[in-house]
Coordinates of C-alpha atoms in Angstrom, one line a residue:
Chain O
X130 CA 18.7 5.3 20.9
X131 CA 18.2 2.8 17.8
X132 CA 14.8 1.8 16.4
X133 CA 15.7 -1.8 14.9
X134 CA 12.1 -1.7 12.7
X135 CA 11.1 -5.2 10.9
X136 CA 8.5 -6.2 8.3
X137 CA 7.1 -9.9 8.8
X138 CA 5.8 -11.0 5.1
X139 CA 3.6 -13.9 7.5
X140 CA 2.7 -17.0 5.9
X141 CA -1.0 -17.5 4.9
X142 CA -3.0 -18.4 7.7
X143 CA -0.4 -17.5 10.8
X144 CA -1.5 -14.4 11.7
X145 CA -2.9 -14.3 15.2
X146 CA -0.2 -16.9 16.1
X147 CA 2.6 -15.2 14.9
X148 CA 0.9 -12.5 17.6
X149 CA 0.1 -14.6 20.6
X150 CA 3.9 -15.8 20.3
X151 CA 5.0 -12.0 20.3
X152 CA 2.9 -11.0 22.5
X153 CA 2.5 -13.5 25.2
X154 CA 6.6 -15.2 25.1
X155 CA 8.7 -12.7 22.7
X156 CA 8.0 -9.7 24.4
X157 CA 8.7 -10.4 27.6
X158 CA 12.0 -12.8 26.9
X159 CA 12.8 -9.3 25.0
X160 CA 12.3 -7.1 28.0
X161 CA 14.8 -9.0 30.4
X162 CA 17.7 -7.4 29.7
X163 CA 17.5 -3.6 30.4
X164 CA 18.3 -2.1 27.2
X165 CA 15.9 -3.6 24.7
X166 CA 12.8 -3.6 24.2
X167 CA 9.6 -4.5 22.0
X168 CA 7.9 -1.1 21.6
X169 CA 5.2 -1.3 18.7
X170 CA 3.2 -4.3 17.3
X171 CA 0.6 -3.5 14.5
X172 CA -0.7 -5.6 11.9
X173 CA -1.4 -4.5 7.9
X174 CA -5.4 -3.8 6.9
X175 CA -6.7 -5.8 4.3
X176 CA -5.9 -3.4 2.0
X177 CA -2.3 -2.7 2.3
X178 CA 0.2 -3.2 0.0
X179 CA 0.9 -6.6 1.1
X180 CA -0.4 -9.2 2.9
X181 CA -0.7 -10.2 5.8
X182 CA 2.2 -8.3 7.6
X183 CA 3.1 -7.3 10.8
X184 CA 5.1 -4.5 11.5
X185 CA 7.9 -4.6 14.9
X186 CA 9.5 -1.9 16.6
X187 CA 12.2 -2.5 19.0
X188 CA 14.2 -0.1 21.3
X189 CA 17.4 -0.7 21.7
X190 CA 19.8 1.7 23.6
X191 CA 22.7 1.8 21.1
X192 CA 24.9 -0.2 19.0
X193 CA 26.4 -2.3 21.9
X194 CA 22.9 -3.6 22.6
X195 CA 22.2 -4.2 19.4
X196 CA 25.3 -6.3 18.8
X197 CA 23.7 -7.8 22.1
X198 CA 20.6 -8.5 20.8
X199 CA 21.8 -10.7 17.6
X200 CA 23.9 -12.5 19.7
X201 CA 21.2 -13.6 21.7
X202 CA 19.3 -14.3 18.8
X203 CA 22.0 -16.2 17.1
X204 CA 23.2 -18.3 20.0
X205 CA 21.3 -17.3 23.0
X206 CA 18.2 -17.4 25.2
X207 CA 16.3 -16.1 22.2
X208 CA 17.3 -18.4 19.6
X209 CA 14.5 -21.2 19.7
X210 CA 11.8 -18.3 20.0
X211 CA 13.0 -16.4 16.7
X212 CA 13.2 -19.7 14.5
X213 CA 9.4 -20.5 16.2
X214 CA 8.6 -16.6 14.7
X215 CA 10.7 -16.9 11.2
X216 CA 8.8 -20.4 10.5
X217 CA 5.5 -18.5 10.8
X218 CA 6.6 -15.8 7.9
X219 CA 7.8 -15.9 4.2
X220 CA 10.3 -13.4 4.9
X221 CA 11.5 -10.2 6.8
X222 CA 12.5 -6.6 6.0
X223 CA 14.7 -5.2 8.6
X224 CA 15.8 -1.8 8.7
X225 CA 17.8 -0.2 12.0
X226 CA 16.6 3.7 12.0
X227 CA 17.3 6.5 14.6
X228 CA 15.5 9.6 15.4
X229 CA 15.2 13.0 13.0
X230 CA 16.3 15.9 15.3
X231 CA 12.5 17.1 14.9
X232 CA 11.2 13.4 15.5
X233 CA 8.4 14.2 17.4
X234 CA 8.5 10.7 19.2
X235 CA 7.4 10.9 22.8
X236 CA 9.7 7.8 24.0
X237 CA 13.7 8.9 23.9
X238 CA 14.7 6.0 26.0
X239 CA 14.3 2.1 26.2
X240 CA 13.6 2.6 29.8
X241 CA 10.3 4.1 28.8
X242 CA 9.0 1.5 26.9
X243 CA 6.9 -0.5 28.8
X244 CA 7.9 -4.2 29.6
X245 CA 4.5 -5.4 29.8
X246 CA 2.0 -5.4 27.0
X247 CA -0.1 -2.6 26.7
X248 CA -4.3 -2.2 27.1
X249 CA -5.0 0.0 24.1
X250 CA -6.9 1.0 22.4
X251 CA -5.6 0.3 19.2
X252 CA -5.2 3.0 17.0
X253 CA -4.7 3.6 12.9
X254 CA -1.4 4.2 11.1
X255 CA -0.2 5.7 7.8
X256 CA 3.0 4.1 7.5
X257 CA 5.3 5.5 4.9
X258 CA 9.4 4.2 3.8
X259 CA 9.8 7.6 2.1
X260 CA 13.5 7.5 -0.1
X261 CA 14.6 10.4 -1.1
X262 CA 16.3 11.1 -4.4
X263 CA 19.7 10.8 -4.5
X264 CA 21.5 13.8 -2.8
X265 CA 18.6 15.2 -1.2
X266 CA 18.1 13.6 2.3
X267 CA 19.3 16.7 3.8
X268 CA 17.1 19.1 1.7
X269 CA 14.2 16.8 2.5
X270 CA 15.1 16.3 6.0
X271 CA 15.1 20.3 6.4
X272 CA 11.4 20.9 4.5
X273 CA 10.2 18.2 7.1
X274 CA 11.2 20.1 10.0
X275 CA 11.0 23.7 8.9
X276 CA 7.5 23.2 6.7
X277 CA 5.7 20.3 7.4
X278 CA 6.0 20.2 11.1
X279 CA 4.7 23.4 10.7
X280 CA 1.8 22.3 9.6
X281 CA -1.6 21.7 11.8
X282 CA -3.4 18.8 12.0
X283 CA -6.4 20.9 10.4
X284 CA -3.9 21.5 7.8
X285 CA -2.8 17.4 7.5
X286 CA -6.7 16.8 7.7
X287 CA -6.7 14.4 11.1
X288 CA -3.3 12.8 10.3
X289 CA -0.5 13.5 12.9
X290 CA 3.0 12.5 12.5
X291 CA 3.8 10.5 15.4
X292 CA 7.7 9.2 14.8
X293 CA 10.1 10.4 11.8
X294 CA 13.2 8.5 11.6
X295 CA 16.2 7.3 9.2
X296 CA 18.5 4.2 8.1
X297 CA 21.2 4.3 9.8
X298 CA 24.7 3.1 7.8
X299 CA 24.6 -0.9 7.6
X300 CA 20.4 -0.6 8.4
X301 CA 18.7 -1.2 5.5
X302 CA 18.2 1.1 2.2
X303 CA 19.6 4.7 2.6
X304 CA 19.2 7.5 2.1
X305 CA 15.5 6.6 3.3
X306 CA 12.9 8.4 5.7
X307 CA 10.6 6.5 8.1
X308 CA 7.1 8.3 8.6
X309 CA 4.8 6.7 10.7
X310 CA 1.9 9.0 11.2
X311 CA -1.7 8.4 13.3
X312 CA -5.2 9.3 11.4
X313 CA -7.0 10.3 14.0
X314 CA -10.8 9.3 13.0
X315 CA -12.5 7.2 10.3
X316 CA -13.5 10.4 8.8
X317 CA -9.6 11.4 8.2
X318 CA -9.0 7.5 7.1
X319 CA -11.9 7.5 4.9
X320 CA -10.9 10.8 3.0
X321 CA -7.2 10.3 2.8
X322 CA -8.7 7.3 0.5
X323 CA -11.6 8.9 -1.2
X324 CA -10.8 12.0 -2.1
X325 CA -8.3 14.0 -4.2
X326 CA -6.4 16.5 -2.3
X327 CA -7.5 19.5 -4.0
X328 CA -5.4 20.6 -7.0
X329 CA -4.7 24.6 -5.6
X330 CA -2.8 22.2 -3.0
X331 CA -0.4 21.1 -5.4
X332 CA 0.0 24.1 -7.2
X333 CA 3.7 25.8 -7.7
X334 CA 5.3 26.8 -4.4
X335 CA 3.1 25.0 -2.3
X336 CA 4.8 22.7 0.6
X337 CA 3.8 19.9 -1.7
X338 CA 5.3 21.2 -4.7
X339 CA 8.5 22.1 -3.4
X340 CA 8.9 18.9 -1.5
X341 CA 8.4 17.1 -4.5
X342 CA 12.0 18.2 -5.7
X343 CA 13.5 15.7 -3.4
X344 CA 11.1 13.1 -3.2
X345 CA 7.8 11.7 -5.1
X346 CA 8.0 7.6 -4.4
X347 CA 7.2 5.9 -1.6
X348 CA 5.6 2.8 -0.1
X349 CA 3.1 3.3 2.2
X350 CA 0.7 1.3 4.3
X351 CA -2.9 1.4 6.3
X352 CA -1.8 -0.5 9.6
X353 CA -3.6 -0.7 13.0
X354 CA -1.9 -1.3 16.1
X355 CA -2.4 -4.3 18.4
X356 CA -4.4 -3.2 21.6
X357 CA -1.6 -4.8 23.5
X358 CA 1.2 -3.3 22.2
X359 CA 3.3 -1.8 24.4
X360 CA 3.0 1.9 22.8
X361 CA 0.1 3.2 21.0
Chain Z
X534 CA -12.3 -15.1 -25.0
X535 CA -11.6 -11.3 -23.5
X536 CA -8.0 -10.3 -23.5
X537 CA -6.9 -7.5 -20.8
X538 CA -4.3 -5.4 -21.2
X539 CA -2.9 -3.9 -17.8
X540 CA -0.7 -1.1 -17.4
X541 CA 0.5 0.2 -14.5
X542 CA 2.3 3.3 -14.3
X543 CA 4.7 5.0 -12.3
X544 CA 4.0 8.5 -12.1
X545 CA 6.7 11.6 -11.4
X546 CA 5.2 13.1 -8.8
X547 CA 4.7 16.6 -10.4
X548 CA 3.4 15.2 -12.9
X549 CA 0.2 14.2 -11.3
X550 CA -2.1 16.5 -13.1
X551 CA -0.6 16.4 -16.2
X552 CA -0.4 12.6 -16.6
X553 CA -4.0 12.8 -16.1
X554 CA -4.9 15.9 -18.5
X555 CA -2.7 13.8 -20.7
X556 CA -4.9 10.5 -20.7
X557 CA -8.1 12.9 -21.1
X558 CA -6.4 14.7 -24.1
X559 CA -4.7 12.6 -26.4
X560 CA -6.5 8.9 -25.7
X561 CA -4.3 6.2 -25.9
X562 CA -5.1 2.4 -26.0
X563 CA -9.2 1.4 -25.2
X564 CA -9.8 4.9 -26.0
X565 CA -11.4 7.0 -29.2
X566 CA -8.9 5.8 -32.0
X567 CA -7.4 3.4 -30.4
X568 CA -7.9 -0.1 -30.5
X569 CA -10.2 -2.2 -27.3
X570 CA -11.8 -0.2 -24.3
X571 CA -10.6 1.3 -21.1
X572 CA -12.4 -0.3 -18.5
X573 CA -10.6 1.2 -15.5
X574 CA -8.5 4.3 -14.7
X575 CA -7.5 4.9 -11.4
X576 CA -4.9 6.5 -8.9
X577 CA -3.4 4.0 -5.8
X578 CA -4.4 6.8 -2.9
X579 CA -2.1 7.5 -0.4
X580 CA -2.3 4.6 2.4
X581 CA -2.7 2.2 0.0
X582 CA 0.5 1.4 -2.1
X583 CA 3.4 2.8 -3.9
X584 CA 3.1 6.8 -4.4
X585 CA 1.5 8.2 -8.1
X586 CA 0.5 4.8 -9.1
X587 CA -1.9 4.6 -11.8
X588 CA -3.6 1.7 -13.1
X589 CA -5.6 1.0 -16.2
X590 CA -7.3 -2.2 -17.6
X591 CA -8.2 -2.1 -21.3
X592 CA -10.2 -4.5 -22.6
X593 CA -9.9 -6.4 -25.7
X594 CA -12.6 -8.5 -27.5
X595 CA -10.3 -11.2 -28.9
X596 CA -6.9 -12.2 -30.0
X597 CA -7.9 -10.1 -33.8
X598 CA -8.2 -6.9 -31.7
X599 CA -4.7 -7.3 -29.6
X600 CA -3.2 -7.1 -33.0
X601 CA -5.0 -4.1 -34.4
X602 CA -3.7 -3.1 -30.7
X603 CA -0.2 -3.8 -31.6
X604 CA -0.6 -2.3 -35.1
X605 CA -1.9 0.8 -33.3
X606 CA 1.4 1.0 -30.7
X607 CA 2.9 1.1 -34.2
X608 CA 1.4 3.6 -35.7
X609 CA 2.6 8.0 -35.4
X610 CA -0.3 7.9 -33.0
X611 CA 0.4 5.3 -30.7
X612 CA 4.0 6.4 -31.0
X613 CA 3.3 9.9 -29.8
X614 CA 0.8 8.6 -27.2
X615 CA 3.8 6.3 -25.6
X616 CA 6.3 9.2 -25.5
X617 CA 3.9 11.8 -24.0
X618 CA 2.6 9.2 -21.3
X619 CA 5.9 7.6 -20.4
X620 CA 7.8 10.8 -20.2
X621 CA 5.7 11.5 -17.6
X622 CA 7.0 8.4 -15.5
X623 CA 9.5 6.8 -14.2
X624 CA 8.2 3.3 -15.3
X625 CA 5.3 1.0 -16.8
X626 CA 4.7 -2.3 -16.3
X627 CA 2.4 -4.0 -18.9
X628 CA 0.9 -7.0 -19.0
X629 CA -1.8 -9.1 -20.9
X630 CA -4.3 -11.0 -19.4
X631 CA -7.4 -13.4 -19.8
X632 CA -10.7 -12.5 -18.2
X633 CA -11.5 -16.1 -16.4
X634 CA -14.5 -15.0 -14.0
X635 CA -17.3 -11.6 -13.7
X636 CA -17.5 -9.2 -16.4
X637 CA -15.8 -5.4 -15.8
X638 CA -19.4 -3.7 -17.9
X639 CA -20.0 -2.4 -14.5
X640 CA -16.5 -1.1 -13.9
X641 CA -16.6 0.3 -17.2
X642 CA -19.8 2.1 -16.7
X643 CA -18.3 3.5 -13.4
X644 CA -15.5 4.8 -15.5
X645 CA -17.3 6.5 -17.7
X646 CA -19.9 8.0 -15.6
X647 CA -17.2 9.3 -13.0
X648 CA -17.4 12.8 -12.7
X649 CA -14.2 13.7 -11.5
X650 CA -13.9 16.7 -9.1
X651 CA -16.6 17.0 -7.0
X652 CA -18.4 13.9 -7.2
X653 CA -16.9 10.7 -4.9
X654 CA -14.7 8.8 -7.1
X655 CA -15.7 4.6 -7.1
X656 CA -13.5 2.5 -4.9
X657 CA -12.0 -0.7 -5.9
X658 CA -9.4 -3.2 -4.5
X659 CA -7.1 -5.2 -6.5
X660 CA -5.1 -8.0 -5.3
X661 CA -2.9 -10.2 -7.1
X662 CA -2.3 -13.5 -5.8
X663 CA 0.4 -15.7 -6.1
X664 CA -1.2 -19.3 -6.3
X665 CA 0.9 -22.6 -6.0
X666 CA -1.7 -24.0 -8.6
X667 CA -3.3 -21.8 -10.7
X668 CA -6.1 -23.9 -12.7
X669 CA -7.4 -24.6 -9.2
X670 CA -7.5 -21.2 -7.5
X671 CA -9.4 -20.3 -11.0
X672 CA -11.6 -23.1 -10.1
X673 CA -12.1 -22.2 -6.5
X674 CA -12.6 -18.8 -7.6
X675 CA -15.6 -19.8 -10.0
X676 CA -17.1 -21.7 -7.7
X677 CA -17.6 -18.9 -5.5
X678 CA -18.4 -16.3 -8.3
X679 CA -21.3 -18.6 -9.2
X680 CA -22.3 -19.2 -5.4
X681 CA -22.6 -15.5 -4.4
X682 CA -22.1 -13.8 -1.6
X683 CA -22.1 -15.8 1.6
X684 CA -22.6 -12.8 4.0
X685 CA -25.9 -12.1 5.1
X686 CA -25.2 -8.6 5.9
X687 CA -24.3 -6.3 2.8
X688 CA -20.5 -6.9 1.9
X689 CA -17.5 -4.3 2.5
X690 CA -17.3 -5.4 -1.2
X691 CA -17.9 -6.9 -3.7
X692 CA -15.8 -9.4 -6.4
X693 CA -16.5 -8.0 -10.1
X694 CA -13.9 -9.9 -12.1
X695 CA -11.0 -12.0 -12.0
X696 CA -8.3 -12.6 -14.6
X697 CA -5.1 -14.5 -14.8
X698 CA -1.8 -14.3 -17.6
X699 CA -2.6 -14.8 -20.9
X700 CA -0.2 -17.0 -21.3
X701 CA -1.0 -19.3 -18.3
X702 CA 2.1 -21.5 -16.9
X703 CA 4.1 -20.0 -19.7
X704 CA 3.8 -16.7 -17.1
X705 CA 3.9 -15.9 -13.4
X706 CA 1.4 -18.3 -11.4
X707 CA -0.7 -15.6 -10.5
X708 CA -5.0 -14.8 -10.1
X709 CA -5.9 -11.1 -9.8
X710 CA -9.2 -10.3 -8.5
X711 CA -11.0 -7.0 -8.9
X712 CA -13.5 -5.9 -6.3
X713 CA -15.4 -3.3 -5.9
X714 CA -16.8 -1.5 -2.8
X715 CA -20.3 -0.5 -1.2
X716 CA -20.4 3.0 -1.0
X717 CA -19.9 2.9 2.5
X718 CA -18.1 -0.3 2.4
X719 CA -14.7 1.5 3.2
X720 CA -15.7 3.8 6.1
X721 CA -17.1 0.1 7.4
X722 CA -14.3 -2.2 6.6
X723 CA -11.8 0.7 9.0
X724 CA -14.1 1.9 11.2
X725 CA -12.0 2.9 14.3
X726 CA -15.1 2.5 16.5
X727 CA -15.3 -1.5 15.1
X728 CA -12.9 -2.6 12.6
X729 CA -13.0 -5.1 10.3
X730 CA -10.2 -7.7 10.7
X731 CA -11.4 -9.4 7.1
X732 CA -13.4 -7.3 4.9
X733 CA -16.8 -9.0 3.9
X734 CA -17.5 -10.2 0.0
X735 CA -13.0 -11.0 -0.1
X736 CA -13.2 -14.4 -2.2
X737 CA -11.5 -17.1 0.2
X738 CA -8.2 -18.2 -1.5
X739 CA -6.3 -18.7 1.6
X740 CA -5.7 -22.5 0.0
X741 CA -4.1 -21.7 -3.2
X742 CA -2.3 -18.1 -2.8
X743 CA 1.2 -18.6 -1.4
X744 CA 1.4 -14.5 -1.6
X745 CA -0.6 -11.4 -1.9
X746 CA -0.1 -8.1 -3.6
X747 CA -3.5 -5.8 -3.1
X748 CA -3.7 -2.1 -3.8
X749 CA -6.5 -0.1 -3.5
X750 CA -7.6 2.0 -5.9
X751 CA -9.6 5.1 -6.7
X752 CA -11.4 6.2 -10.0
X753 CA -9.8 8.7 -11.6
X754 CA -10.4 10.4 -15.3
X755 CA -14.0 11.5 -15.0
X756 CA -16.2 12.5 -17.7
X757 CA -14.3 13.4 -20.3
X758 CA -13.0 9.9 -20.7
X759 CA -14.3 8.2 -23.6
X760 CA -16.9 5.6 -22.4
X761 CA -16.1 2.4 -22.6
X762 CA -18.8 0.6 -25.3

């Protein structure tokens, strides 16, 4: 199972079109063929990094599908839809990513992805392009799954990691992590903003201390998903 | 004419605290010694940005004091301030600008009163627009600095200043507009319960800006800073 993920930079002024032409005619042209599918829709807050964006996910059942799915893109029954889509943004980032073996991701499947848009609610993202330094995807990769996901959500304070994934070869920047986690209640959006994390947190041999041999950049975004997108 | 010097740094991750102990102990531009006044320190928190970002905005009376600045940069002590600092980063982006529109006294006084620690650090969001014509997204933007507020209800926030390049067309076509928040203006504006698709008191430039850059940030430094005059 691939995740093909994708960035819209929209154009000023196009944002609830570009998502009444997702929702209501590219999701469903998506979703006739068996082995694809849209998955995610969520939209930046006004204060992510850039704006206004919308963020895609897109299940697609392996490399044979995906080769499927630019073909139909290029020259098929989904060509007119995606020019009507790229005329509505400045640009696209498109990254293909697959599963961590301690993704916690409930959907492992395209056939569990609904094929209908979804009722919501929507719900609040942290959404985080994590790259690693150089030589250290693996040692990250292994503090994820042997420390972090050890964590509580107590511990995280109300933020849950939802779906951890990577670029796969010929997807996009690599070695780089995908984190997408939910904050589970304004209170845990409103302090991951306000307040410091408390400095005994960052202290030598702490999980953030250590982790912070093989990575300290990242981009990350406030998104919320669309209360129709197919997952939540 | 008020000059603003804008540095934005990108911090090494463990060096966090120390990049910050470092700004409190050995001031550097806007600061005691040094040449204008820091008007704004803060951290881009995590949600909101690129990781260990720090931002500050030093202000500088007029043209006479960016040289004194330059002089200073010069200078054993601006020359040991830049090596401490940037050996703490993996990069600095510096730029000069023109205040067009507000005034940043109030920021300033935030800055310095900022306790650090305990207290709740002051909010702000700053976005930098891309505009297709910048003498008329400075004009739109004055218009609507000297109209006020249009909201009825108290805004998610609130526009304090806006500046654009020093050197005008010579530069990027850009306007960056500083806002700052009510103090409950960000629990409002992402309220799960009822959020806010556009946050209140955000100047309407939908017109002009072809793109938009906007990271929000929180005060950092506390006390010990030295207040801005």
């Amino acid at each position: 199972m691939l995740w093909l993920h994708q960035v819209h930079h929209l154009r000023p002024a196009t944002r609830d079109r570009f998502a009444q032409v997702v929702q209501e005619r590219w999701l469903p042209e998506v979703a006739t063929r068996p082995d694809t599918r849209l998955a995610w829709f969520a939209t930046s807050t006004r204060g992510a990094v850039h704006a206004d964006e919308a963020v895609t996910i897109t299940g697609v059942a392996d490399g044979a599908a995906l080769a499927e799915l630019g073909a139909r893109v290029h020259s098929g029954d989904l060509t007119d839809l995606a020019a009507e889509l790229s005329s509505l943004r400045d640009g696209v980032q498109t990254r293909i990513l697959e599963p961590l073996d301690y993704d916690p991701f409930a959907v492992t499947s395209v056939t569990e992805i609904p094929a209908q848009p979804g009722t919501g609610p929507s719900r609040s993202y942290m959404h985080d392009f994590v790259p690693p330094t150089f030589g250290n995807m693996r040692a990250y990769e292994d503090m994820m799954r042997e420390r972090y996901m050890a964590l509580t959500e107590q511990d995280l304070s109300g933020v849950a990691l939802r779906a951890s994934w990577r670029t796969v070869p010929g997807g996009g920047p690599v070695p780089e992590m995908f984190n997408l986690s939910e904050i589970r209640s304004t209170a845990a959006l409103e302090r991951l903003v306000t307040e410091e994390i408390p400095r005994e947190y960052k202290a030598m041999g702490t999980w953030m201390w250590t982790a912070l041999a093989t990575r300290d950049r990242w981009t990350t975004r406030l998104l919320r998903s669309a209360p129709w997108s197919p997952l939540q | 004419m008020t000059v603003l010097l804008q540095d934005c740094f990108q911090v090494k991750g463990r060096e966090e605290l120390p990049f910050e102990e470092a700004l409190r102990e050995r001031p550097g531009p806007g600061q005691a010694g040094a040449p204008g006044r820091l008007v704004l320190a803060a951290w881009v928190p995590h949600g909101a940005g690129e990781g260990y970002e720090f931002v500050t905005l030093t202000e500088l009376a007029d043209s006479t004091e960016l040289s004194a600045l330059y002089r200073w940069h010069a200078s054993p002590d601006g020359a040991a301030w830049n090596a401490t600092v940037q050996g703490m980063c993996y990069g600095q982006l510096s730029t000069l600008h023109e205040l067009r529109h507000g005034t940043l006294a109030t920021v300033a006084a935030q800055t310095a009163a900022h306790g650090g620690g305990e207290t709740r650090p002051p909010l702000y969001r700053l976005d930098r627009l891309t505009v297709s014509n910048p003498a008329d997204a400075l004009a739109s933007v004055g218009k609507q600095f000297a109209s006020g507020p249009a909201a009825a209800d108290p805004p998610v926030m609130t526009p304090v200043a806006c500046w654009s390049p020093l050197l005008s067309l010579l530069d990027t076509p850009q306007v960056s507009v500083l806002y700052r928040f009510a103090d409950d203006g960000f629990r409002r504006a992402v309220d799960l319960d009822s959020p806010v698709e556009y946050w209140s008191g955000e100047l309407d430039l939908e017109a002009h800006a072809t793109a938009r850059h906007t990271r929000i940030l929180r005060g950092a430094l506390g006390a010990s800073t030295s207040p801005a005059s």
